[in-house]
Amino acid sequence: MGLSASAPWIKYYGNTPANLNYPHKTMYELLAATAKQYPDNTAYVFMGKKTSYADFMKRIEAAAKGLYEMGIRKGDKVTICMANTPQALDCFYGLNRIGAIPNMIHPLSAAKEIAFYLNFSKSKAIMTLDQFYYKVAEILPELENPTEILIAKVSDELPLPLKALYPISSNARAIKKLPKTGYTLWYDMVARGKRAQLPPHDGKYDECAAILYSGGTTGTTKGIMLSNLNFNALGLQTIAASGYPSVAGMKMLSVMPVFHGFGLGIGIHTALIGGATCILIPQFNVKIYADTLIKQKPNLIPGVPTLFEALLRAPSLEGQDLSFLKGIFSGGDSLSPELKKKVDAFLKDHNCSEQIREGYGTTECVTASCLTPKDYARDRSIGVPFPDTFYKIVKPGTREEVDANTEGEVCISGPTVMLGYMDNPEETANTLRSHHDGRIWLHTGDLGYMDQDGFVYFRQRIKRMIVTSGYNVYPSQLENIIDGHEKVLLSCVIGVKDDYRGQRLKAYVVPMPGIEPTEELKQEILSYCSGHIAKYAMPRELEFRKELPKTLVGKVAYRVLEEEANAALEGK
């Protein structure tokens, strides 16, 4: 059987208990218990404005009443298309309070993608920021069900000095004025629900509590159904694996986005059920990141490698004392040994005794399920499984476990493994498989191996996927969109090494016969793509070819293009 917290290295976790007792509670109930224990602790800070746990619970109750008054009921889906703002948290937990299901999507999704997510989930409403209203409004005719648009404004949550100056800021001026009708303002909805009577909370710990998205094992979009237990177990496991007996009173830099399993599961839910403070960052850039470190002094930072690379590029951090950092966790993408060395050296030079700790996970188990133990890293290892989480390495395409130090497919079993893919039993059965040990195992589609002590090593993805700035991008989806252009015969999208993003996207395009590969055509195709592809997934380069290399069986040899592009990069 795969290794778990009973393996020899458990001693490196210090006081970490195995067989954690996971409460049969919803996310709302576990958060309410934390708020009762730490009512005066700060739940989150947004642009310098603090909200206590006691006040946060009042906001959640008000949001739940407003949503209920609007007609949202247990089991209904509501799409949250938001950045990290207080309203996003109010809505997420407010929906959990009434047993409804948040459908979490990227606010920079293209209009066509938003239409897909709304139709796929059968959402009754979508919550987004005022700056994205027109993008949502334009796809209303494509929606299969009546959908209420809820609009939140960042300005509503700013502290008074910033709120007074906001109307003349560049951010405010960039937002197109809202029409008079066609939507409901978030705080109008909350106000209308003041007199609503909510039914008793009757959510179940093992029912679907949120939908996140991934490409699954085939690279096509899948809605991942995650339960209350999945999120709660993740939070308790993460705290146990952190090396600290408690995170209460600590501050978490919640810069990873709320629609991302890493951001929602660890950056927000783990912090909140642990009595910590979330420092909400709605938009990331190096200056904001550095300023927040200096002013807010967070103790815990979960992030993708590009986030930590930004540390090295922030002039304002020169000479700063970073001894307040107690946990620096990297996930979402592979952390190169070179970057780890640079970040560790940077931390040491800035009076921080901690080292960056790499982890691993998939959205199919919310996010992390494996982490480097505190003060005990092994070169190129992604760490050891969380307490009560089992890892097994099998021969790809089988349930046959391989020996230690033998490469195979990474499989995971434990309380954070998803319920399944929404409305896709075939893909669910392909990914969640019962083994001879009686456990259900998540087949990740990733290659790796485990040494004799239970340390896990990631090698590569079996499924074809590109990770850029921590986001999973599936080339086949982008190629289908590009090939849909009337002047395109064939395309291939690859990932090219990038020091900042990990990989950047490059598209190779073969034009239709008789079509000249001009700069005008390139811009026409890129403009077409921008209407169908999210900003983070847009190709940053486009190169025309007369033909694309092929394998012996006639498939496009994308690996040849990857080798050419990366060789050309190294030759510069």
Coordinates of C-alpha atoms in Angstrom, one line a residue:
M1 CA 0.0 0.0 0.0
G2 CA 1.1 3.6 -0.6
L3 CA 2.8 5.5 2.2
S4 CA 1.1 8.0 4.5
A5 CA 1.7 9.6 7.8
S6 CA 2.8 6.3 9.3
A7 CA 6.0 6.3 7.4
P8 CA 9.4 6.8 9.2
W9 CA 9.7 10.5 8.2
I10 CA 6.6 11.4 10.2
K11 CA 9.0 12.4 13.0
Y12 CA 10.1 15.4 11.0
Y13 CA 6.5 16.8 11.4
G14 CA 7.1 17.3 15.1
N15 CA 3.7 17.3 16.8
T16 CA 1.7 16.3 13.7
P17 CA -0.9 13.7 14.6
A18 CA -1.8 10.9 12.3
N19 CA -5.4 9.9 11.8
L20 CA -6.8 13.4 12.3
N21 CA -10.3 13.5 13.5
Y22 CA -12.1 15.3 10.7
P23 CA -15.4 16.9 12.0
H24 CA -18.6 16.1 10.2
K25 CA -19.2 19.8 9.6
T26 CA -19.6 22.1 6.6
M27 CA -17.1 24.8 5.8
Y28 CA -19.5 27.3 7.3
E29 CA -19.9 25.4 10.5
L30 CA -16.1 24.9 11.0
L31 CA -15.6 28.6 10.3
A32 CA -18.3 29.5 12.8
A33 CA -16.6 27.4 15.4
T34 CA -13.3 29.2 14.8
A35 CA -15.1 32.6 15.0
K36 CA -16.6 31.6 18.3
Q37 CA -13.2 30.7 19.6
Y38 CA -11.4 33.8 18.2
P39 CA -14.2 36.5 17.8
D40 CA -11.8 39.4 18.1
N41 CA -9.1 38.1 15.9
T42 CA -8.8 39.7 12.4
A43 CA -10.3 37.4 9.8
Y44 CA -9.0 39.4 6.9
V45 CA -7.4 42.7 5.9
F46 CA -8.3 44.4 2.6
M47 CA -6.3 47.4 1.5
G48 CA -5.6 48.2 5.2
K49 CA -9.2 47.7 6.4
K50 CA -9.6 45.0 9.1
T51 CA -12.6 42.8 9.7
S52 CA -12.9 40.7 12.8
Y53 CA -14.1 37.1 12.9
A54 CA -17.3 38.2 14.7
D55 CA -18.0 40.9 12.1
F56 CA -17.1 38.4 9.2
M57 CA -19.8 36.0 10.5
K58 CA -22.3 38.8 10.5
R59 CA -21.4 39.6 6.9
I60 CA -21.8 36.0 5.9
E61 CA -25.2 35.8 7.5
A62 CA -26.2 39.0 5.7
A63 CA -25.0 37.7 2.4
A64 CA -26.8 34.4 2.9
K65 CA -30.0 36.3 3.6
G66 CA -29.7 38.4 0.5
L67 CA -29.0 35.4 -1.7
Y68 CA -31.9 33.5 -0.1
E69 CA -34.2 36.5 -0.7
M70 CA -33.1 36.5 -4.3
G71 CA -34.3 32.9 -4.7
I72 CA -31.1 30.9 -4.2
R73 CA -31.8 27.6 -2.5
K74 CA -29.9 24.5 -1.4
G75 CA -28.2 22.8 -4.3
D76 CA -28.4 25.8 -6.6
K77 CA -25.2 26.9 -8.3
V78 CA -23.9 30.5 -8.3
T79 CA -20.9 31.5 -10.3
I80 CA -18.3 33.6 -8.5
C81 CA -16.2 35.4 -11.1
M82 CA -14.1 37.5 -8.6
A83 CA -10.7 38.7 -7.5
N84 CA -9.7 38.4 -3.8
T85 CA -12.1 40.8 -2.3
P86 CA -14.3 40.7 0.9
Q87 CA -17.5 40.3 -1.1
A88 CA -16.1 37.2 -2.8
L89 CA -15.5 35.6 0.7
D90 CA -18.9 36.8 1.9
C91 CA -20.6 35.2 -1.1
F92 CA -18.6 31.9 -1.0
Y93 CA -19.4 31.2 2.7
G94 CA -22.9 32.7 2.4
L95 CA -23.7 30.2 -0.3
N96 CA -22.3 27.4 2.0
R97 CA -24.6 28.7 4.8
I98 CA -27.7 28.0 2.7
G99 CA -26.3 24.9 1.0
A100 CA -25.9 26.4 -2.4
I101 CA -22.8 25.6 -4.5
P102 CA -20.2 28.2 -5.6
N103 CA -19.0 27.8 -9.2
M104 CA -15.5 29.3 -9.1
I105 CA -14.1 30.9 -12.3
H106 CA -11.3 33.2 -13.4
P107 CA -12.5 36.9 -13.7
L108 CA -10.2 37.3 -16.7
S109 CA -12.0 34.4 -18.6
A110 CA -13.0 35.3 -22.1
A111 CA -16.7 36.0 -22.7
K112 CA -17.2 32.7 -24.5
E113 CA -15.6 30.8 -21.6
I114 CA -17.9 32.5 -19.1
A115 CA -20.9 31.5 -21.2
F116 CA -19.6 27.9 -21.2
Y117 CA -19.1 27.9 -17.4
L118 CA -22.6 29.3 -16.7
N119 CA -24.3 26.9 -19.0
F120 CA -22.3 23.9 -17.9
S121 CA -23.0 24.6 -14.2
K122 CA -26.6 25.7 -14.8
S123 CA -25.9 28.7 -12.6
K124 CA -28.8 30.8 -11.4
A125 CA -26.6 33.9 -10.9
I126 CA -23.1 35.2 -11.5
M127 CA -21.2 37.5 -9.2
T128 CA -18.5 39.7 -10.7
L129 CA -16.8 43.1 -10.4
D130 CA -18.2 46.2 -12.1
Q131 CA -15.3 46.3 -14.5
F132 CA -16.4 42.9 -16.0
Y133 CA -20.1 43.7 -16.3
Y134 CA -20.1 44.3 -20.1
K135 CA -18.2 41.1 -20.8
V136 CA -20.9 39.2 -18.9
A137 CA -23.8 41.1 -20.4
E138 CA -22.7 40.4 -24.0
I139 CA -23.1 36.6 -23.5
L140 CA -26.6 36.7 -21.9
P141 CA -28.3 35.7 -25.2
E142 CA -26.1 32.6 -25.2
L143 CA -27.2 31.4 -21.8
E144 CA -29.5 28.5 -21.5
N145 CA -31.1 29.6 -18.2
P146 CA -32.2 32.9 -16.8
T147 CA -29.1 34.3 -14.9
E148 CA -29.0 37.1 -12.4
I149 CA -26.0 39.4 -12.6
L150 CA -24.6 40.5 -9.2
I151 CA -22.1 43.4 -9.4
A152 CA -19.6 44.1 -6.6
K153 CA -17.4 47.2 -6.4
V154 CA -13.9 47.3 -4.9
S155 CA -14.6 50.9 -3.9
D156 CA -17.3 49.7 -1.4
E157 CA -14.7 47.9 0.7
L158 CA -11.9 50.5 0.8
P159 CA -11.0 52.3 4.0
L160 CA -12.2 56.0 4.1
P161 CA -9.0 57.7 2.9
L162 CA -8.6 55.4 -0.1
K163 CA -12.4 55.4 -0.7
A164 CA -12.4 59.2 -1.0
L165 CA -9.5 59.2 -3.5
Y166 CA -10.7 56.2 -5.5
P167 CA -13.0 58.0 -8.0
I168 CA -10.0 60.0 -9.4
S169 CA -7.7 56.9 -9.5
S170 CA -6.6 55.4 -12.8
N171 CA -8.4 52.1 -11.8
A172 CA -11.7 53.9 -11.4
R173 CA -11.3 55.9 -14.6
A174 CA -10.7 52.7 -16.6
I175 CA -14.0 51.2 -15.5
K176 CA -16.8 51.9 -18.0
K177 CA -19.9 53.4 -16.4
L178 CA -22.6 50.9 -15.6
P179 CA -26.0 51.1 -17.3
K180 CA -29.1 51.9 -15.1
T181 CA -30.6 48.4 -15.4
G182 CA -29.6 44.8 -16.2
Y183 CA -27.9 43.9 -12.9
T184 CA -28.2 44.0 -9.1
L185 CA -25.6 45.7 -7.0
W186 CA -24.2 43.3 -4.3
Y187 CA -25.0 45.6 -1.4
D188 CA -28.5 46.3 -2.7
M189 CA -29.0 42.5 -2.7
V190 CA -27.7 42.3 0.9
A191 CA -29.9 45.2 2.0
R192 CA -33.0 43.6 0.5
G193 CA -32.3 40.4 2.6
K194 CA -32.2 42.1 6.0
R195 CA -35.7 40.8 6.9
A196 CA -35.3 37.4 5.3
Q197 CA -35.7 34.4 7.6
L198 CA -33.1 31.7 6.8
P199 CA -33.9 28.1 7.4
P200 CA -31.7 26.2 9.8
H201 CA -28.3 25.2 8.4
D202 CA -28.6 21.6 7.2
G203 CA -25.6 21.2 5.0
K204 CA -23.8 17.8 5.0
Y205 CA -20.1 17.3 5.4
D206 CA -19.9 14.9 2.4
E207 CA -22.0 16.8 -0.2
C208 CA -20.7 19.0 -3.0
A209 CA -19.7 22.4 -1.6
A210 CA -17.9 24.0 -4.6
I211 CA -17.0 23.5 -8.2
L212 CA -13.5 24.2 -9.5
Y213 CA -12.2 23.6 -13.0
S214 CA -9.4 21.4 -14.5
G215 CA -8.6 19.7 -17.7
G216 CA -8.8 16.2 -16.1
T217 CA -6.8 13.4 -17.6
T218 CA -7.8 14.2 -21.2
G219 CA -7.1 17.9 -21.3
T220 CA -10.8 18.9 -21.8
T221 CA -12.5 21.2 -19.3
K222 CA -14.0 19.4 -16.3
G223 CA -16.0 20.7 -13.4
I224 CA -14.5 19.3 -10.2
M225 CA -17.0 18.6 -7.4
L226 CA -15.4 19.2 -4.0
S227 CA -17.1 18.5 -0.7
N228 CA -17.1 20.3 2.6
L229 CA -14.9 17.4 3.9
N230 CA -12.4 17.9 1.1
F231 CA -11.8 21.6 2.1
N232 CA -11.9 21.0 5.8
A233 CA -9.6 18.1 5.7
L234 CA -7.2 20.1 3.5
G235 CA -7.1 22.9 6.0
L236 CA -6.5 20.7 9.0
Q237 CA -3.9 18.7 7.2
T238 CA -2.1 21.8 6.0
I239 CA -2.0 23.2 9.5
A240 CA -0.7 19.9 10.9
A241 CA 2.0 19.7 8.1
S242 CA 3.1 23.3 8.6
G243 CA 5.2 22.4 11.6
Y244 CA 3.3 24.8 13.9
P245 CA 0.9 23.5 16.5
S246 CA -1.5 26.4 15.6
V247 CA -1.7 29.2 13.1
A248 CA -4.1 31.3 15.2
G249 CA -3.1 34.9 15.2
M250 CA -0.7 34.4 12.3
K251 CA -1.1 36.4 9.0
M252 CA -1.4 34.6 5.7
L253 CA -0.6 36.5 2.5
S254 CA -3.7 35.5 0.4
V255 CA -2.4 36.5 -3.0
M256 CA -3.3 33.3 -4.8
P257 CA -6.7 33.8 -6.4
V258 CA -9.9 32.7 -4.9
F259 CA -11.0 30.7 -8.0
H260 CA -7.8 28.6 -7.8
G261 CA -7.7 25.6 -5.5
F262 CA -4.4 26.8 -4.0
G263 CA -5.7 30.2 -3.3
L264 CA -9.2 29.2 -2.0
G265 CA -8.2 26.0 -0.2
I266 CA -5.0 27.1 1.5
G267 CA -4.7 30.9 1.1
I268 CA -8.2 31.5 2.5
H269 CA -10.0 28.5 4.0
T270 CA -7.0 27.0 5.8
A271 CA -6.2 30.4 7.3
L272 CA -9.8 31.1 8.3
I273 CA -10.5 27.8 10.0
G274 CA -7.2 28.1 11.8
G275 CA -7.9 31.5 13.3
A276 CA -5.3 33.3 11.2
T277 CA -5.7 36.5 9.2
C278 CA -6.0 36.6 5.4
I279 CA -4.3 39.6 3.8
L280 CA -6.4 39.8 0.7
I281 CA -4.5 40.9 -2.5
P282 CA -7.0 41.5 -5.4
Q283 CA -4.3 42.0 -8.0
F284 CA -0.7 40.9 -8.1
N285 CA 2.3 42.9 -9.2
V286 CA 5.9 43.1 -7.8
K287 CA 5.4 46.6 -6.2
I288 CA 2.2 45.6 -4.4
Y289 CA 3.8 42.4 -3.3
A290 CA 6.8 44.1 -1.8
D291 CA 4.8 46.9 -0.2
T292 CA 2.5 44.4 1.4
L293 CA 5.4 42.4 2.8
I294 CA 6.9 45.6 4.3
K295 CA 3.7 47.1 5.7
Q296 CA 1.6 44.0 6.7
K297 CA 4.5 41.6 7.6
P298 CA 2.7 38.3 6.8
N299 CA 4.0 35.2 8.5
L300 CA 2.8 32.6 5.9
I301 CA 3.1 32.9 2.1
P302 CA 1.6 30.2 -0.2
G303 CA 2.4 30.8 -3.8
V304 CA 3.6 29.6 -7.2
P305 CA 7.3 29.8 -8.1
T306 CA 6.8 33.1 -10.1
L307 CA 5.6 34.7 -6.9
F308 CA 8.9 33.9 -5.1
E309 CA 10.9 34.9 -8.2
A310 CA 9.3 38.3 -7.8
L311 CA 11.0 38.6 -4.4
L312 CA 14.3 38.8 -6.2
R313 CA 13.2 41.6 -8.4
A314 CA 11.8 44.0 -5.8
P315 CA 14.2 46.9 -5.2
S316 CA 12.2 48.1 -2.2
L317 CA 13.0 44.8 -0.3
E318 CA 16.7 45.6 -0.3
G319 CA 17.9 45.7 3.3
Q320 CA 14.5 44.8 4.7
D321 CA 14.2 42.5 7.7
L322 CA 12.0 39.5 6.7
S323 CA 12.4 37.6 10.0
F324 CA 8.6 37.7 10.4
L325 CA 8.2 35.0 7.7
K326 CA 7.5 31.7 9.3
G327 CA 6.3 29.6 6.4
I328 CA 7.0 29.9 2.6
F329 CA 5.2 27.3 0.6
S330 CA 5.6 26.8 -3.2
G331 CA 3.1 24.9 -5.3
G332 CA 1.1 25.0 -8.5
D333 CA 4.2 24.4 -10.7
S334 CA 7.6 22.8 -10.4
L335 CA 10.1 24.8 -8.4
S336 CA 13.5 24.6 -10.1
P337 CA 16.5 23.8 -7.9
E338 CA 18.1 26.9 -9.2
L339 CA 15.2 29.2 -8.1
K340 CA 15.0 27.4 -4.7
K341 CA 18.7 28.2 -4.0
K342 CA 18.3 31.8 -5.0
V343 CA 15.1 32.3 -2.9
D344 CA 16.7 30.5 0.1
A345 CA 19.8 32.7 -0.2
F346 CA 17.6 35.8 -0.4
L347 CA 15.7 34.9 2.7
K348 CA 18.9 34.2 4.6
D349 CA 20.4 37.5 3.5
H350 CA 17.2 39.2 4.8
N351 CA 17.3 37.7 8.3
C352 CA 14.8 35.0 7.7
S353 CA 15.7 31.6 9.0
E354 CA 13.1 29.7 6.9
Q355 CA 13.6 28.0 3.6
I356 CA 11.1 27.8 0.8
R357 CA 9.1 24.5 1.1
E358 CA 7.9 22.8 -2.1
G359 CA 4.6 20.9 -2.2
Y360 CA 2.5 19.2 -4.8
G361 CA -1.2 18.5 -5.5
T362 CA -4.0 18.7 -8.0
T363 CA -7.3 20.5 -8.1
E364 CA -8.9 17.0 -8.0
C365 CA -7.8 17.0 -4.3
V366 CA -8.5 20.7 -3.8
T367 CA -4.8 21.5 -4.0
A368 CA -1.8 20.4 -2.0
S369 CA -1.5 16.8 -0.7
C370 CA 2.3 16.7 -0.3
L371 CA 4.8 19.1 1.4
T372 CA 8.5 19.3 2.2
P373 CA 8.8 18.8 6.0
K374 CA 10.0 21.8 8.0
D375 CA 13.8 21.9 8.1
Y376 CA 14.1 18.6 6.2
A377 CA 14.3 19.0 2.4
R378 CA 15.6 16.4 0.0
D379 CA 17.1 17.6 -3.3
R380 CA 14.5 17.8 -6.0
S381 CA 11.8 16.2 -3.9
I382 CA 8.3 17.7 -3.6
G383 CA 8.1 16.4 0.0
V384 CA 6.1 13.8 1.8
P385 CA 2.3 13.1 1.8
F386 CA 0.1 15.0 4.2
P387 CA -1.1 13.2 7.3
D388 CA -3.8 10.7 6.5
T389 CA -3.1 11.0 2.8
F390 CA -1.6 8.0 1.0
Y391 CA 0.6 8.1 -2.1
K392 CA 1.2 5.2 -4.4
I393 CA 3.3 5.0 -7.6
V394 CA 1.8 2.6 -10.2
K395 CA 2.8 1.4 -13.7
P396 CA 1.0 3.9 -16.0
G397 CA -2.3 2.6 -17.2
T398 CA -2.6 0.0 -14.5
R399 CA -3.2 -0.4 -10.7
E400 CA 0.1 -2.2 -10.3
E401 CA 2.3 -0.6 -7.7
V402 CA 6.0 -0.3 -8.5
D403 CA 9.0 -0.5 -6.3
A404 CA 10.6 2.4 -4.5
N405 CA 12.7 4.7 -6.7
T406 CA 10.8 3.4 -9.8
E407 CA 9.1 5.9 -12.0
G408 CA 5.4 5.6 -12.6
E409 CA 2.0 7.4 -12.3
V410 CA 1.4 9.2 -9.1
C411 CA -1.8 8.1 -7.3
I412 CA -3.4 9.7 -4.2
S413 CA -5.9 8.5 -1.7
G414 CA -7.4 10.4 1.2
P415 CA -10.1 12.7 2.6
T416 CA -9.3 15.5 0.1
V417 CA -9.9 13.5 -3.0
M418 CA -12.8 14.9 -5.1
L419 CA -16.3 13.6 -5.3
G420 CA -15.9 13.4 -9.1
Y421 CA -16.3 15.3 -12.3
M422 CA -19.6 17.0 -12.7
D423 CA -21.9 15.2 -15.2
N424 CA -19.0 13.2 -16.5
P425 CA -19.1 9.6 -15.1
E426 CA -16.7 8.3 -17.8
E427 CA -13.9 10.7 -16.9
T428 CA -14.6 10.2 -13.2
A429 CA -14.3 6.4 -13.5
N430 CA -11.1 6.9 -15.5
T431 CA -9.6 9.1 -12.7
L432 CA -11.0 7.6 -9.5
R433 CA -10.3 3.9 -9.4
S434 CA -10.8 1.3 -6.8
H435 CA -7.6 -0.8 -6.1
H436 CA -7.1 -4.2 -4.6
D437 CA -6.6 -2.6 -1.2
G438 CA -10.2 -1.4 -1.2
R439 CA -9.3 2.3 -1.4
I440 CA -10.4 4.8 -4.0
W441 CA -7.3 6.2 -5.7
L442 CA -7.0 9.4 -7.7
H443 CA -4.9 8.7 -10.8
T444 CA -3.2 12.1 -11.3
G445 CA -1.8 11.6 -14.8
D446 CA 1.6 12.8 -13.5
L447 CA 4.8 10.8 -13.5
G448 CA 7.1 10.6 -10.5
Y449 CA 8.6 8.2 -8.0
M450 CA 8.9 7.7 -4.3
D451 CA 12.1 6.8 -2.5
Q452 CA 12.4 4.2 0.3
D453 CA 11.6 6.8 3.0
G454 CA 8.4 8.1 1.4
F455 CA 9.7 11.3 -0.2
V456 CA 8.0 12.0 -3.5
Y457 CA 9.7 13.2 -6.7
F458 CA 7.8 14.8 -9.6
R459 CA 9.1 14.1 -13.1
Q460 CA 6.6 15.2 -15.7
R461 CA 2.9 15.1 -16.8
I462 CA 1.5 12.2 -18.6
K463 CA -1.2 14.4 -20.0
R464 CA -0.2 17.2 -22.2
M465 CA -0.5 20.4 -20.3
I466 CA 1.4 23.7 -20.0
V467 CA 1.7 25.5 -16.6
T468 CA 2.2 29.2 -17.0
S469 CA 2.4 31.4 -13.8
G470 CA 0.8 28.5 -11.9
Y471 CA -2.2 28.2 -14.2
N472 CA -2.9 24.9 -16.1
V473 CA -3.4 25.5 -19.8
Y474 CA -4.4 22.7 -22.2
P475 CA -2.9 23.1 -25.7
S476 CA -5.6 21.1 -27.3
Q477 CA -8.3 23.5 -26.2
L478 CA -6.3 26.5 -27.6
E479 CA -5.6 24.7 -30.8
N480 CA -9.3 24.0 -31.3
I481 CA -10.0 27.7 -30.9
I482 CA -7.2 28.8 -33.3
D483 CA -8.1 26.2 -35.9
G484 CA -11.6 27.7 -35.8
H485 CA -10.4 30.8 -37.6
E486 CA -11.4 30.7 -41.2
K487 CA -7.8 31.4 -42.4
V488 CA -6.1 28.8 -40.3
L489 CA -5.4 25.3 -41.6
L490 CA -3.6 23.9 -38.7
S491 CA -2.0 25.0 -35.4
C492 CA 0.1 23.7 -32.5
V493 CA 0.5 25.4 -29.2
I494 CA 3.6 24.7 -27.0
G495 CA 5.2 25.9 -23.8
V496 CA 8.5 27.7 -24.0
K497 CA 10.8 28.1 -21.0
D498 CA 10.4 31.5 -19.3
D499 CA 12.3 32.6 -16.3
Y500 CA 9.3 34.5 -14.8
R501 CA 6.2 32.4 -15.8
G502 CA 7.9 29.0 -15.9
Q503 CA 6.5 28.6 -19.4
R504 CA 5.0 31.0 -21.9
L505 CA 2.7 30.0 -24.7
K506 CA 3.7 30.0 -28.4
A507 CA 1.5 29.1 -31.3
Y508 CA 2.6 27.7 -34.6
V509 CA 0.1 28.3 -37.4
V510 CA -0.2 27.0 -40.9
P511 CA -2.5 29.3 -43.0
M512 CA -5.1 28.0 -45.4
P513 CA -3.9 27.5 -48.9
G514 CA -3.6 30.8 -50.8
I515 CA -3.5 32.9 -47.6
E516 CA -0.3 34.9 -47.1
P517 CA 1.3 34.8 -43.7
T518 CA 1.4 38.5 -43.0
E519 CA 1.7 40.7 -39.9
E520 CA -1.9 41.7 -40.5
L521 CA -3.0 38.1 -40.4
K522 CA -1.1 37.5 -37.2
Q523 CA -2.9 40.4 -35.5
E524 CA -6.2 39.2 -36.9
I525 CA -5.7 35.7 -35.4
L526 CA -4.5 37.1 -32.1
S527 CA -7.5 39.4 -31.9
Y528 CA -9.8 36.5 -32.7
C529 CA -8.2 34.5 -29.9
S530 CA -8.6 37.3 -27.3
G531 CA -12.4 36.9 -27.7
H532 CA -12.3 33.2 -26.9
I533 CA -9.2 32.6 -24.7
A534 CA -8.6 33.9 -21.2
K535 CA -5.8 36.5 -20.9
Y536 CA -3.5 34.3 -18.9
A537 CA -3.8 31.5 -21.5
M538 CA -3.2 33.8 -24.6
P539 CA -0.2 32.8 -26.8
R540 CA 2.5 35.4 -26.4
E541 CA 4.1 34.4 -29.7
L542 CA 2.7 33.3 -33.0
E543 CA 4.9 31.9 -35.8
F544 CA 3.7 30.9 -39.2
R545 CA 4.9 27.7 -40.8
K546 CA 4.2 26.1 -44.2
E547 CA 3.8 22.8 -42.5
L548 CA 4.2 21.3 -39.0
P549 CA 6.5 18.3 -38.1
K550 CA 4.7 15.0 -37.8
T551 CA 5.3 11.7 -36.0
L552 CA 5.4 8.4 -37.8
V553 CA 1.7 7.9 -37.2
G554 CA 0.9 11.4 -38.7
K555 CA 0.3 13.3 -35.4
V556 CA 1.8 16.8 -35.0
A557 CA 5.2 16.3 -33.3
Y558 CA 4.7 19.1 -30.7
R559 CA 7.8 17.9 -28.8
V560 CA 9.9 18.7 -31.9
L561 CA 8.6 22.2 -31.9
E562 CA 9.2 22.5 -28.1
E563 CA 12.8 21.3 -28.6
E564 CA 13.4 23.8 -31.5
A565 CA 11.9 26.7 -29.5
N566 CA 13.8 26.0 -26.3
A567 CA 17.1 25.4 -28.3
A568 CA 16.7 28.7 -30.0
L569 CA 16.1 30.4 -26.7
E570 CA 19.3 28.8 -25.3
G571 CA 21.2 29.9 -28.3
K572 CA 20.4 33.6 -27.8

